Amino acid sequence: MKITKAEVEHVARLARLELTEQEVETFTGQMDAILAYVDKLNGLETAGIIPTAHAVPMENAFRQDEVAPSIGIDNALANAPDRADNFFRVPKVIE
Amino acid sequence: MELHELTIHELHQKLKKREVSSVEATKAVLARIEQVEPHVNAFITVTTDEALKSAEEADKRIAAGEIDTLTGIPVALKDIFLTRGIRTTCGSRILENFVAPYDATSWARLKEHGAVLVGKLNQDEFAMGSSCESSAFGVTRNPWNLECTPGGSSGGSAAAIAARQATATLGTDTGGSIRQPASHCGCVGLKPTYGRVSRYGVIAYASSLDQVGPVTRDVTDCAVLLGAVAGYDPLDSTSVNLPVPDYTKSLVSDVKGVKVGLPKEYYIAGLDPDVKAVMESAIATYSKLGAEFVEISLPHTDYAVATYYLVATAEASSNLARYDGVRFGHRSSAAKSLIEMFAKSRAEGFGPEVKRRIMLGTYALSSGYYDAYYLKAQKVRTLIMQDFLTAFENVDVILTPVAPTPAFRIGEKVNDPLQMYLSDIFTIPVNLAGTCGISVPAGFSTGGLPIGLQLIGRPFGEETILRAAYAFEQATEWHRQKAKI
């Protein structure tokens, strides 16, 4: 086995994803098969190879720090599931 | 021909000569949508009122003599593009009621030209899938055979072109999501070089791979639409500041002396016999047109799918962290604490394929596994890129199949994610290498399903692949075939 049920549950916690018992079961089997497949990469020697994060060679993209119009507070809050004044409202964080 | 069947360039001629108005063309397209949508389900949202309003505005512009190739043309967008004031779902329950607060740059550019938006197209949820089956809004059906998928993730974009429900559409391509559905639905689909088209306002899946591109009836329309959306955008720091050529100048029907590479790793023994026959006939056509063939090797091809499913899922797990029920999207009403709100909102809002990829990506990035999976994949990505750069020292374009089979049946691969992933085996390497590729109609299977060929170009070599695609199209009749729906 490449991955256990306990590991799947741990990863789900890291991903902030509540899974049902059935989903844990299914994902354990499917992730195991996928991880067994991607294991073929270990057959390749990659010592000294520089990793690619980005296909096009790029430097930092700097721009002038100029004031420009933005979408505005009401627009930014228009899709909020819950709001109070100019804020997003969430369940209490600190007891 | 009926108005809804015309290409961009054909409709443009009629609009310019004032033989038809944009309102008439738009009404014809909307009527066609109403007629076939119950069978195809290419759209998530049809924007009838907005479309008629912008068509009227386009007609005013045309009356004032302000017309360019896209003015008054009815287009549709994959539902991954933000469209101000219009619902944008990305095929997900989590964004079911999300109304975009601003426009994606590619849509803003089409709007400036006076294009008319008729609707938002179905897709796999968050562009994760190869069949449109992972959409929260029902599967899109292939207009050539309603029991088959249109491919994905831009399945709605391709199906709408095949069923004549829009004159042209835009899609996005992270691992083949424009080219594979274009091939399965008999359309032209182009994935530009990474950085060629702005992704501002395009909902992110895998940021080092995602690109925006056209899905159209023919190569001429593809060149027109690419030219309209390409170019540097200060709002997307990954867009590249290179001049945009006039792509319609590449529409030259001449490939004499063009060196075409045939990678031996793509013409494998297990290739579907229909796909093999189509490729052999395409090679014969190019040979007649005077192209020269060179056998090449892309030795790391066999590692591309594995590399992709580590890089793409890792980036997705990070990109999709923003769907937490705080600022937009679905929020669970069952949660008591903040952490519970995140976990339940995401559990209720995401479908199984998205959850699976978030899980895989989180695992690949997690402590203890990062080096073995994510870093390893990034190193193999370097080798895959080098394969292409080496090949392009000797050839101008690379000719390959788009997909290993014609469109598959709905439900066929839905329970076997790995089999689904392997259907992108010939398109994924192009995204990893960051270069460009186009799918062009090249024949049919014995069962009557369209099959495309893929032309891969050098980075920013869109002109070369458009020219080779145009020459093929002009020498064949495949793009004139219509789905009987």
mmCIF file of N, CA and C in Angstrom, chain B residues 203-278:
data_model
loop_
_atom_site.group_PDB
_atom_site.id
_atom_site.type_symbol
_atom_site.label_atom_id
_atom_site.label_comp_id
_atom_site.label_asym_id
_atom_site.label_seq_id
_atom_site.Cartn_x
_atom_site.Cartn_y
_atom_site.Cartn_z
ATOM 1 N N ILE B 203 -10.652 31.722 -13.624
ATOM 2 C CA ILE B 203 -10.556 31.010 -12.346
ATOM 3 C C ILE B 203 -9.413 29.987 -12.432
ATOM 4 N N ALA B 204 -8.496 30.054 -11.472
ATOM 5 C CA ALA B 204 -7.252 29.292 -11.550
ATOM 6 C C ALA B 204 -7.452 27.825 -11.187
ATOM 7 N N TYR B 205 -6.781 26.952 -11.956
ATOM 8 C CA TYR B 205 -6.705 25.534 -11.624
ATOM 9 C C TYR B 205 -5.238 25.232 -11.303
ATOM 10 N N ALA B 206 -4.390 25.168 -12.332
ATOM 11 C CA ALA B 206 -2.962 24.936 -12.103
ATOM 12 C C ALA B 206 -2.200 26.070 -12.781
ATOM 13 N N SER B 207 -1.731 27.005 -11.977
ATOM 14 C CA SER B 207 -1.276 28.285 -12.517
ATOM 15 C C SER B 207 -0.064 28.206 -13.430
ATOM 16 N N SER B 208 0.762 27.187 -13.319
ATOM 17 C CA SER B 208 1.928 27.139 -14.207
ATOM 18 C C SER B 208 1.590 26.447 -15.531
ATOM 19 N N LEU B 209 0.332 26.043 -15.705
ATOM 20 C CA LEU B 209 -0.072 25.299 -16.909
ATOM 21 C C LEU B 209 -1.259 25.919 -17.640
ATOM 22 N N ASP B 210 -2.166 26.589 -16.921
ATOM 23 C CA ASP B 210 -3.411 27.103 -17.514
ATOM 24 C C ASP B 210 -3.136 28.096 -18.656
ATOM 25 N N GLN B 211 -3.855 27.969 -19.755
ATOM 26 C CA GLN B 211 -3.852 28.975 -20.812
ATOM 27 C C GLN B 211 -5.246 29.103 -21.409
ATOM 28 N N VAL B 212 -5.537 30.299 -21.933
ATOM 29 C CA VAL B 212 -6.814 30.608 -22.578
ATOM 30 C C VAL B 212 -6.659 30.420 -24.081
ATOM 31 N N GLY B 213 -7.682 29.893 -24.754
ATOM 32 C CA GLY B 213 -7.576 29.783 -26.210
ATOM 33 C C GLY B 213 -8.917 29.625 -26.895
ATOM 34 N N PRO B 214 -8.923 29.806 -28.239
ATOM 35 C CA PRO B 214 -10.165 29.744 -29.014
ATOM 36 C C PRO B 214 -10.591 28.329 -29.398
ATOM 37 N N VAL B 215 -11.923 28.139 -29.489
ATOM 38 C CA VAL B 215 -12.504 26.937 -30.087
ATOM 39 C C VAL B 215 -13.442 27.440 -31.189
ATOM 40 N N THR B 216 -13.187 27.021 -32.429
ATOM 41 C CA THR B 216 -13.885 27.632 -33.575
ATOM 42 C C THR B 216 -14.232 26.595 -34.639
ATOM 43 N N ARG B 217 -15.003 27.063 -35.664
ATOM 44 C CA ARG B 217 -15.393 26.187 -36.775
ATOM 45 C C ARG B 217 -14.246 25.917 -37.733
ATOM 46 N N ASP B 218 -13.352 26.923 -37.907
ATOM 47 C CA ASP B 218 -12.248 26.716 -38.843
ATOM 48 C C ASP B 218 -11.001 27.470 -38.383
ATOM 49 N N VAL B 219 -9.913 27.290 -39.133
ATOM 50 C CA VAL B 219 -8.614 27.844 -38.738
ATOM 51 C C VAL B 219 -8.607 29.369 -38.874
ATOM 52 N N THR B 220 -9.333 29.896 -39.861
ATOM 53 C CA THR B 220 -9.393 31.349 -40.032
ATOM 54 C C THR B 220 -9.997 31.996 -38.780
ATOM 55 N N ASP B 221 -11.120 31.459 -38.310
ATOM 56 C CA ASP B 221 -11.743 31.991 -37.092
ATOM 57 C C ASP B 221 -10.793 31.888 -35.896
ATOM 58 N N CYS B 222 -10.042 30.803 -35.856
ATOM 59 C CA CYS B 222 -9.096 30.587 -34.753
ATOM 60 C C CYS B 222 -8.051 31.703 -34.740
ATOM 61 N N ALA B 223 -7.532 32.047 -35.927
ATOM 62 C CA ALA B 223 -6.519 33.107 -36.033
ATOM 63 C C ALA B 223 -7.105 34.453 -35.612
ATOM 64 N N VAL B 224 -8.345 34.709 -36.017
ATOM 65 C CA VAL B 224 -9.006 35.981 -35.685
ATOM 66 C C VAL B 224 -9.187 36.100 -34.172
ATOM 67 N N LEU B 225 -9.710 35.045 -33.561
ATOM 68 C CA LEU B 225 -10.026 35.090 -32.134
ATOM 69 C C LEU B 225 -8.743 35.132 -31.287
ATOM 70 N N LEU B 226 -7.724 34.384 -31.700
ATOM 71 C CA LEU B 226 -6.458 34.415 -30.966
ATOM 72 C C LEU B 226 -5.872 35.831 -30.988
ATOM 73 N N GLY B 227 -5.894 36.452 -32.174
ATOM 74 C CA GLY B 227 -5.353 37.806 -32.303
ATOM 75 C C GLY B 227 -6.064 38.794 -31.398
ATOM 76 N N ALA B 228 -7.367 38.571 -31.174
ATOM 77 C CA ALA B 228 -8.151 39.506 -30.363
ATOM 78 C C ALA B 228 -7.842 39.366 -28.875
ATOM 79 N N VAL B 229 -7.513 38.174 -28.415
ATOM 80 C CA VAL B 229 -7.308 37.990 -26.964
ATOM 81 C C VAL B 229 -5.835 37.984 -26.559
ATOM 82 N N ALA B 230 -4.916 37.782 -27.519
ATOM 83 C CA ALA B 230 -3.494 37.649 -27.167
ATOM 84 C C ALA B 230 -2.898 38.995 -26.775
ATOM 85 N N GLY B 231 -1.797 38.920 -26.009
ATOM 86 C CA GLY B 231 -1.050 40.138 -25.710
ATOM 87 C C GLY B 231 -0.873 40.399 -24.233
ATOM 88 N N TYR B 232 0.101 41.223 -23.954
ATOM 89 C CA TYR B 232 0.492 41.546 -22.583
ATOM 90 C C TYR B 232 -0.652 42.231 -21.838
ATOM 91 N N ASP B 233 -0.755 41.891 -20.566
ATOM 92 C CA ASP B 233 -1.771 42.495 -19.700
ATOM 93 C C ASP B 233 -1.106 42.835 -18.368
ATOM 94 N N PRO B 234 -1.056 44.096 -18.030
ATOM 95 C CA PRO B 234 -0.421 44.458 -16.752
ATOM 96 C C PRO B 234 -1.097 43.779 -15.556
ATOM 97 N N LEU B 235 -2.332 43.324 -15.710
ATOM 98 C CA LEU B 235 -3.044 42.671 -14.610
ATOM 99 C C LEU B 235 -2.680 41.188 -14.462
ATOM 100 N N ASP B 236 -1.922 40.630 -15.406
ATOM 101 C CA ASP B 236 -1.441 39.246 -15.287
ATOM 102 C C ASP B 236 0.076 39.265 -15.427
ATOM 103 N N SER B 237 0.753 39.119 -14.286
ATOM 104 C CA SER B 237 2.217 39.250 -14.308
ATOM 105 C C SER B 237 2.888 38.085 -15.026
ATOM 106 N N THR B 238 2.151 37.036 -15.375
ATOM 107 C CA THR B 238 2.742 35.948 -16.163
ATOM 108 C C THR B 238 2.500 36.127 -17.661
ATOM 109 N N SER B 239 1.756 37.168 -18.046
ATOM 110 C CA SER B 239 1.584 37.396 -19.485
ATOM 111 C C SER B 239 2.878 38.006 -20.012
ATOM 112 N N VAL B 240 3.233 37.638 -21.243
ATOM 113 C CA VAL B 240 4.547 37.994 -21.770
ATOM 114 C C VAL B 240 4.428 39.213 -22.678
ATOM 115 N N ASN B 241 5.350 40.143 -22.494
ATOM 116 C CA ASN B 241 5.283 41.392 -23.245
ATOM 117 C C ASN B 241 5.999 41.270 -24.591
ATOM 118 N N LEU B 242 5.370 40.542 -25.498
ATOM 119 C CA LEU B 242 5.886 40.388 -26.860
ATOM 120 C C LEU B 242 4.811 40.904 -27.803
ATOM 121 N N PRO B 243 5.219 41.526 -28.933
ATOM 122 C CA PRO B 243 4.195 42.029 -29.858
ATOM 123 C C PRO B 243 3.307 40.895 -30.370
ATOM 124 N N VAL B 244 2.038 41.193 -30.637
ATOM 125 C CA VAL B 244 1.103 40.195 -31.171
ATOM 126 C C VAL B 244 1.088 40.325 -32.691
ATOM 127 N N PRO B 245 1.512 39.273 -33.394
ATOM 128 C CA PRO B 245 1.477 39.359 -34.858
ATOM 129 C C PRO B 245 0.039 39.332 -35.375
ATOM 130 N N ASP B 246 -0.160 39.734 -36.611
ATOM 131 C CA ASP B 246 -1.462 39.569 -37.259
ATOM 132 C C ASP B 246 -1.550 38.099 -37.695
ATOM 133 N N TYR B 247 -2.256 37.293 -36.882
ATOM 134 C CA TYR B 247 -2.284 35.851 -37.151
ATOM 135 C C TYR B 247 -2.989 35.505 -38.466
ATOM 136 N N THR B 248 -3.839 36.404 -38.960
ATOM 137 C CA THR B 248 -4.514 36.081 -40.229
ATOM 138 C C THR B 248 -3.512 36.088 -41.397
ATOM 139 N N LYS B 249 -2.344 36.725 -41.189
ATOM 140 C CA LYS B 249 -1.305 36.701 -42.241
ATOM 141 C C LYS B 249 -0.675 35.309 -42.361
ATOM 142 N N SER B 250 -0.890 34.470 -41.318
ATOM 143 C CA SER B 250 -0.338 33.108 -41.373
ATOM 144 C C SER B 250 -1.231 32.159 -42.162
ATOM 145 N N LEU B 251 -2.381 32.650 -42.595
ATOM 146 C CA LEU B 251 -3.320 31.772 -43.298
ATOM 147 C C LEU B 251 -2.893 31.650 -44.760
ATOM 148 N N VAL B 252 -1.777 30.954 -44.941
ATOM 149 C CA VAL B 252 -1.196 30.756 -46.257
ATOM 150 C C VAL B 252 -1.203 29.261 -46.518
ATOM 151 N N SER B 253 -1.773 28.876 -47.654
ATOM 152 C CA SER B 253 -1.930 27.447 -47.917
ATOM 153 C C SER B 253 -0.685 26.886 -48.593
ATOM 154 N N ASP B 254 0.417 26.872 -47.843
ATOM 155 C CA ASP B 254 1.666 26.401 -48.434
ATOM 156 C C ASP B 254 2.566 25.828 -47.335
ATOM 157 N N VAL B 255 2.850 24.555 -47.412
ATOM 158 C CA VAL B 255 3.767 23.953 -46.428
ATOM 159 C C VAL B 255 4.965 23.299 -47.131
ATOM 160 N N LYS B 256 5.253 23.747 -48.364
ATOM 161 C CA LYS B 256 6.399 23.168 -49.085
ATOM 162 C C LYS B 256 7.678 23.374 -48.288
ATOM 163 N N GLY B 257 8.386 22.274 -48.063
ATOM 164 C CA GLY B 257 9.662 22.360 -47.359
ATOM 165 C C GLY B 257 9.549 22.487 -45.857
ATOM 166 N N VAL B 258 8.314 22.576 -45.331
ATOM 167 C CA VAL B 258 8.157 22.644 -43.870
ATOM 168 C C VAL B 258 8.551 21.290 -43.280
ATOM 169 N N LYS B 259 9.379 21.338 -42.251
ATOM 170 C CA LYS B 259 9.847 20.086 -41.646
ATOM 171 C C LYS B 259 8.909 19.675 -40.514
ATOM 172 N N VAL B 260 8.277 18.521 -40.709
ATOM 173 C CA VAL B 260 7.283 18.020 -39.763
ATOM 174 C C VAL B 260 7.886 16.854 -38.967
ATOM 175 N N GLY B 261 7.940 16.992 -37.667
ATOM 176 C CA GLY B 261 8.475 15.925 -36.822
ATOM 177 C C GLY B 261 7.390 14.933 -36.439
ATOM 178 N N LEU B 262 7.724 13.649 -36.523
ATOM 179 C CA LEU B 262 6.802 12.588 -36.088
ATOM 180 C C LEU B 262 7.447 11.871 -34.904
ATOM 181 N N PRO B 263 7.014 12.174 -33.676
ATOM 182 C CA PRO B 263 7.654 11.550 -32.519
ATOM 183 C C PRO B 263 7.277 10.076 -32.400
ATOM 184 N N LYS B 264 8.286 9.214 -32.364
ATOM 185 C CA LYS B 264 8.002 7.776 -32.381
ATOM 186 C C LYS B 264 7.216 7.345 -31.140
ATOM 187 N N GLU B 265 7.359 8.109 -30.033
ATOM 188 C CA GLU B 265 6.647 7.748 -28.800
ATOM 189 C C GLU B 265 5.142 7.990 -28.902
ATOM 190 N N TYR B 266 4.692 8.728 -29.925
ATOM 191 C CA TYR B 266 3.260 9.026 -30.079
ATOM 192 C C TYR B 266 2.582 8.068 -31.060
ATOM 193 N N TYR B 267 3.380 7.369 -31.859
ATOM 194 C CA TYR B 267 2.786 6.444 -32.834
ATOM 195 C C TYR B 267 3.032 5.029 -32.337
ATOM 196 N N ILE B 268 2.364 4.732 -31.214
ATOM 197 C CA ILE B 268 2.642 3.482 -30.517
ATOM 198 C C ILE B 268 1.739 2.360 -31.011
ATOM 199 N N ALA B 269 2.125 1.149 -30.697
ATOM 200 C CA ALA B 269 1.404 -0.034 -31.182
ATOM 201 C C ALA B 269 -0.050 -0.043 -30.702
ATOM 202 N N GLY B 270 -0.299 0.421 -29.484
ATOM 203 C CA GLY B 270 -1.638 0.337 -28.926
ATOM 204 C C GLY B 270 -2.610 1.411 -29.394
ATOM 205 N N LEU B 271 -2.183 2.268 -30.329
ATOM 206 C CA LEU B 271 -3.046 3.359 -30.787
ATOM 207 C C LEU B 271 -4.342 2.809 -31.391
ATOM 208 N N ASP B 272 -5.458 3.463 -31.063
ATOM 209 C CA ASP B 272 -6.756 3.075 -31.603
ATOM 210 C C ASP B 272 -6.682 3.013 -33.141
ATOM 211 N N PRO B 273 -7.213 1.952 -33.766
ATOM 212 C CA PRO B 273 -7.066 1.796 -35.228
ATOM 213 C C PRO B 273 -7.669 2.955 -36.025
ATOM 214 N N ASP B 274 -8.774 3.530 -35.545
ATOM 215 C CA ASP B 274 -9.372 4.671 -36.246
ATOM 216 C C ASP B 274 -8.453 5.892 -36.184
ATOM 217 N N VAL B 275 -7.864 6.117 -35.013
ATOM 218 C CA VAL B 275 -6.951 7.259 -34.853
ATOM 219 C C VAL B 275 -5.720 7.047 -35.728
ATOM 220 N N LYS B 276 -5.239 5.808 -35.754
ATOM 221 C CA LYS B 276 -4.062 5.471 -36.562
ATOM 222 C C LYS B 276 -4.342 5.743 -38.048
ATOM 223 N N ALA B 277 -5.508 5.312 -38.517
ATOM 224 C CA ALA B 277 -5.866 5.501 -39.924
ATOM 225 C C ALA B 277 -5.948 6.991 -40.266
ATOM 226 N N VAL B 278 -6.525 7.776 -39.359
ATOM 227 C CA VAL B 278 -6.644 9.221 -39.590
ATOM 228 C C VAL B 278 -5.255 9.861 -39.669
#
